[in-house]
Amino acid sequence: MTRTLKYHLAVTIAGATAAFGLLLSLASPADAESAIVTIGQLEAQGFDVKIDRVGSAPLAQCEVTSVRNPQNQTQLVEIDRGRGRDVLVPIVVNRTITVSLNCSRR
């Protein structure tokens, strides 16, 4: 395995681990955290938030039922380190996540 491939694999694993940790730390239905707060936190972390919702209540009255499918789209960028030691570094160019809401209870 080349050094670049090992690095790319390590970065990918680290990203997946961080995304899993994010999912565990977000509000569960028992927390009944505001959808606005959850969506705002995810957007502040750089995610483009996709929303699935049931019901027609205003967003402020919705409850988060799940947060899932974190996706990082990366692009390899060549970094010139001189003397023919170029390195390909994965750069995150887009992050998406899906938030499901229940907007029918209140």
PDB file of C-alpha atoms in Angstrom:
ATOM      1  CA  MET A   1       0.000   0.000   0.000  1.00  0.00           C
ATOM      2  CA  THR A   2       1.451   3.358  -0.969  1.00  0.00           C
ATOM      3  CA  ARG A   3       1.909   6.122   1.532  1.00  0.00           C
ATOM      4  CA  THR A   4      -0.685   8.308  -0.240  1.00  0.00           C
ATOM      5  CA  LEU A   5      -3.251   5.512  -0.215  1.00  0.00           C
ATOM      6  CA  LYS A   6      -2.624   4.868   3.488  1.00  0.00           C
ATOM      7  CA  TYR A   7      -3.105   8.570   4.206  1.00  0.00           C
ATOM      8  CA  HIS A   8      -6.323   8.729   2.168  1.00  0.00           C
ATOM      9  CA  LEU A   9      -7.645   5.623   3.965  1.00  0.00           C
ATOM     10  CA  ALA A  10      -6.787   7.103   7.376  1.00  0.00           C
ATOM     11  CA  VAL A  11      -8.552  10.389   6.550  1.00  0.00           C
ATOM     12  CA  THR A  12     -11.629   8.520   5.286  1.00  0.00           C
ATOM     13  CA  ILE A  13     -11.812   6.381   8.448  1.00  0.00           C
ATOM     14  CA  ALA A  14     -11.361   9.454  10.645  1.00  0.00           C
ATOM     15  CA  GLY A  15     -14.183  11.232   8.796  1.00  0.00           C
ATOM     16  CA  ALA A  16     -16.525   8.262   9.165  1.00  0.00           C
ATOM     17  CA  THR A  17     -15.715   7.996  12.874  1.00  0.00           C
ATOM     18  CA  ALA A  18     -16.378  11.711  13.387  1.00  0.00           C
ATOM     19  CA  ALA A  19     -19.701  11.478  11.536  1.00  0.00           C
ATOM     20  CA  PHE A  20     -20.769   8.515  13.672  1.00  0.00           C
ATOM     21  CA  GLY A  21     -19.851  10.443  16.828  1.00  0.00           C
ATOM     22  CA  LEU A  22     -21.877  13.385  15.569  1.00  0.00           C
ATOM     23  CA  LEU A  23     -24.929  11.194  15.121  1.00  0.00           C
ATOM     24  CA  LEU A  24     -24.598   9.852  18.662  1.00  0.00           C
ATOM     25  CA  SER A  25     -24.242  13.331  20.144  1.00  0.00           C
ATOM     26  CA  LEU A  26     -27.285  14.877  18.456  1.00  0.00           C
ATOM     27  CA  ALA A  27     -30.704  15.104  20.004  1.00  0.00           C
ATOM     28  CA  SER A  28     -32.757  11.965  20.200  1.00  0.00           C
ATOM     29  CA  PRO A  29     -36.563  12.028  20.193  1.00  0.00           C
ATOM     30  CA  ALA A  30     -36.541  11.786  24.007  1.00  0.00           C
ATOM     31  CA  ASP A  31     -34.611  15.066  24.174  1.00  0.00           C
ATOM     32  CA  ALA A  32     -37.315  16.815  22.119  1.00  0.00           C
ATOM     33  CA  GLU A  33     -34.781  19.420  21.031  1.00  0.00           C
ATOM     34  CA  SER A  34     -36.013  22.077  18.684  1.00  0.00           C
ATOM     35  CA  ALA A  35     -35.609  21.285  15.008  1.00  0.00           C
ATOM     36  CA  ILE A  36     -34.322  24.812  14.462  1.00  0.00           C
ATOM     37  CA  VAL A  37     -31.507  24.292  16.988  1.00  0.00           C
ATOM     38  CA  THR A  38     -30.490  20.911  15.548  1.00  0.00           C
ATOM     39  CA  ILE A  39     -30.522  22.175  11.961  1.00  0.00           C
ATOM     40  CA  GLY A  40     -28.571  25.278  13.003  1.00  0.00           C
ATOM     41  CA  GLN A  41     -25.908  23.180  14.754  1.00  0.00           C
ATOM     42  CA  LEU A  42     -25.470  20.975  11.690  1.00  0.00           C
ATOM     43  CA  GLU A  43     -25.245  23.968   9.349  1.00  0.00           C
ATOM     44  CA  ALA A  44     -22.663  25.570  11.669  1.00  0.00           C
ATOM     45  CA  GLN A  45     -20.604  22.381  11.295  1.00  0.00           C
ATOM     46  CA  GLY A  46     -20.637  22.847   7.525  1.00  0.00           C
ATOM     47  CA  PHE A  47     -23.432  20.464   6.538  1.00  0.00           C
ATOM     48  CA  ASP A  48     -25.979  21.088   3.806  1.00  0.00           C
ATOM     49  CA  VAL A  49     -29.058  19.853   5.687  1.00  0.00           C
ATOM     50  CA  LYS A  50     -31.751  17.910   3.813  1.00  0.00           C
ATOM     51  CA  ILE A  51     -35.123  17.745   5.622  1.00  0.00           C
ATOM     52  CA  ASP A  52     -37.761  14.997   5.636  1.00  0.00           C
ATOM     53  CA  ARG A  53     -40.879  16.036   7.507  1.00  0.00           C
ATOM     54  CA  VAL A  54     -44.270  14.657   8.473  1.00  0.00           C
ATOM     55  CA  GLY A  55     -47.003  17.218   9.153  1.00  0.00           C
ATOM     56  CA  SER A  56     -47.420  20.876   8.382  1.00  0.00           C
ATOM     57  CA  ALA A  57     -46.686  22.665  11.670  1.00  0.00           C
ATOM     58  CA  PRO A  58     -44.161  25.520  11.571  1.00  0.00           C
ATOM     59  CA  LEU A  59     -40.513  24.454  11.867  1.00  0.00           C
ATOM     60  CA  ALA A  60     -40.317  25.898  15.392  1.00  0.00           C
ATOM     61  CA  GLN A  61     -42.940  23.348  16.511  1.00  0.00           C
ATOM     62  CA  CYS A  62     -41.296  20.314  14.901  1.00  0.00           C
ATOM     63  CA  GLU A  63     -39.454  17.570  16.762  1.00  0.00           C
ATOM     64  CA  VAL A  64     -36.343  15.846  15.428  1.00  0.00           C
ATOM     65  CA  THR A  65     -36.955  12.118  14.994  1.00  0.00           C
ATOM     66  CA  SER A  66     -33.656  11.161  13.355  1.00  0.00           C
ATOM     67  CA  VAL A  67     -30.407  12.455  11.931  1.00  0.00           C
ATOM     68  CA  ARG A  68     -28.867  10.195   9.330  1.00  0.00           C
ATOM     69  CA  ASN A  69     -26.813   9.700   6.171  1.00  0.00           C
ATOM     70  CA  PRO A  70     -23.879  12.042   6.743  1.00  0.00           C
ATOM     71  CA  GLN A  71     -21.991  12.273   3.458  1.00  0.00           C
ATOM     72  CA  ASN A  72     -18.641  13.894   2.746  1.00  0.00           C
ATOM     73  CA  GLN A  73     -17.755  14.472  -0.878  1.00  0.00           C
ATOM     74  CA  THR A  74     -13.995  14.770  -1.215  1.00  0.00           C
ATOM     75  CA  GLN A  75     -11.707  15.760  -4.008  1.00  0.00           C
ATOM     76  CA  LEU A  76      -8.029  14.861  -4.215  1.00  0.00           C
ATOM     77  CA  VAL A  77      -5.796  17.922  -4.554  1.00  0.00           C
ATOM     78  CA  GLU A  78      -2.158  17.611  -5.519  1.00  0.00           C
ATOM     79  CA  ILE A  79       0.232  19.392  -3.160  1.00  0.00           C
ATOM     80  CA  ASP A  80       3.699  20.162  -4.535  1.00  0.00           C
ATOM     81  CA  ARG A  81       6.263  19.358  -1.854  1.00  0.00           C
ATOM     82  CA  GLY A  82       9.216  19.888  -4.184  1.00  0.00           C
ATOM     83  CA  ARG A  83      11.765  17.465  -5.628  1.00  0.00           C
ATOM     84  CA  GLY A  84       9.099  15.210  -7.116  1.00  0.00           C
ATOM     85  CA  ARG A  85       7.462  14.483  -3.764  1.00  0.00           C
ATOM     86  CA  ASP A  86       3.951  15.542  -4.720  1.00  0.00           C
ATOM     87  CA  VAL A  87       1.185  14.357  -2.405  1.00  0.00           C
ATOM     88  CA  LEU A  88      -2.531  13.918  -3.058  1.00  0.00           C
ATOM     89  CA  VAL A  89      -4.571  15.299  -0.162  1.00  0.00           C
ATOM     90  CA  PRO A  90      -8.333  14.690   0.143  1.00  0.00           C
ATOM     91  CA  ILE A  91     -10.254  17.942   0.617  1.00  0.00           C
ATOM     92  CA  VAL A  92     -13.920  17.947   1.671  1.00  0.00           C
ATOM     93  CA  VAL A  93     -15.853  19.930  -0.937  1.00  0.00           C
ATOM     94  CA  ASN A  94     -19.417  19.147   0.164  1.00  0.00           C
ATOM     95  CA  ARG A  95     -21.082  17.753   3.308  1.00  0.00           C
ATOM     96  CA  THR A  96     -24.731  16.686   3.456  1.00  0.00           C
ATOM     97  CA  ILE A  97     -26.905  15.149   6.151  1.00  0.00           C
ATOM     98  CA  THR A  98     -30.611  14.313   6.443  1.00  0.00           C
ATOM     99  CA  VAL A  99     -32.821  15.371   9.367  1.00  0.00           C
ATOM    100  CA  SER A 100     -36.274  13.812   9.808  1.00  0.00           C
ATOM    101  CA  LEU A 101     -38.915  15.885  11.579  1.00  0.00           C
ATOM    102  CA  ASN A 102     -42.296  15.207  13.121  1.00  0.00           C
ATOM    103  CA  CYS A 103     -44.365  18.342  12.639  1.00  0.00           C
ATOM    104  CA  SER A 104     -47.753  16.839  13.448  1.00  0.00           C
ATOM    105  CA  ARG A 105     -47.773  16.398  17.249  1.00  0.00           C
ATOM    106  CA  ARG A 106     -48.260  19.925  18.529  1.00  0.00           C
TER     107      ARG A 106
END
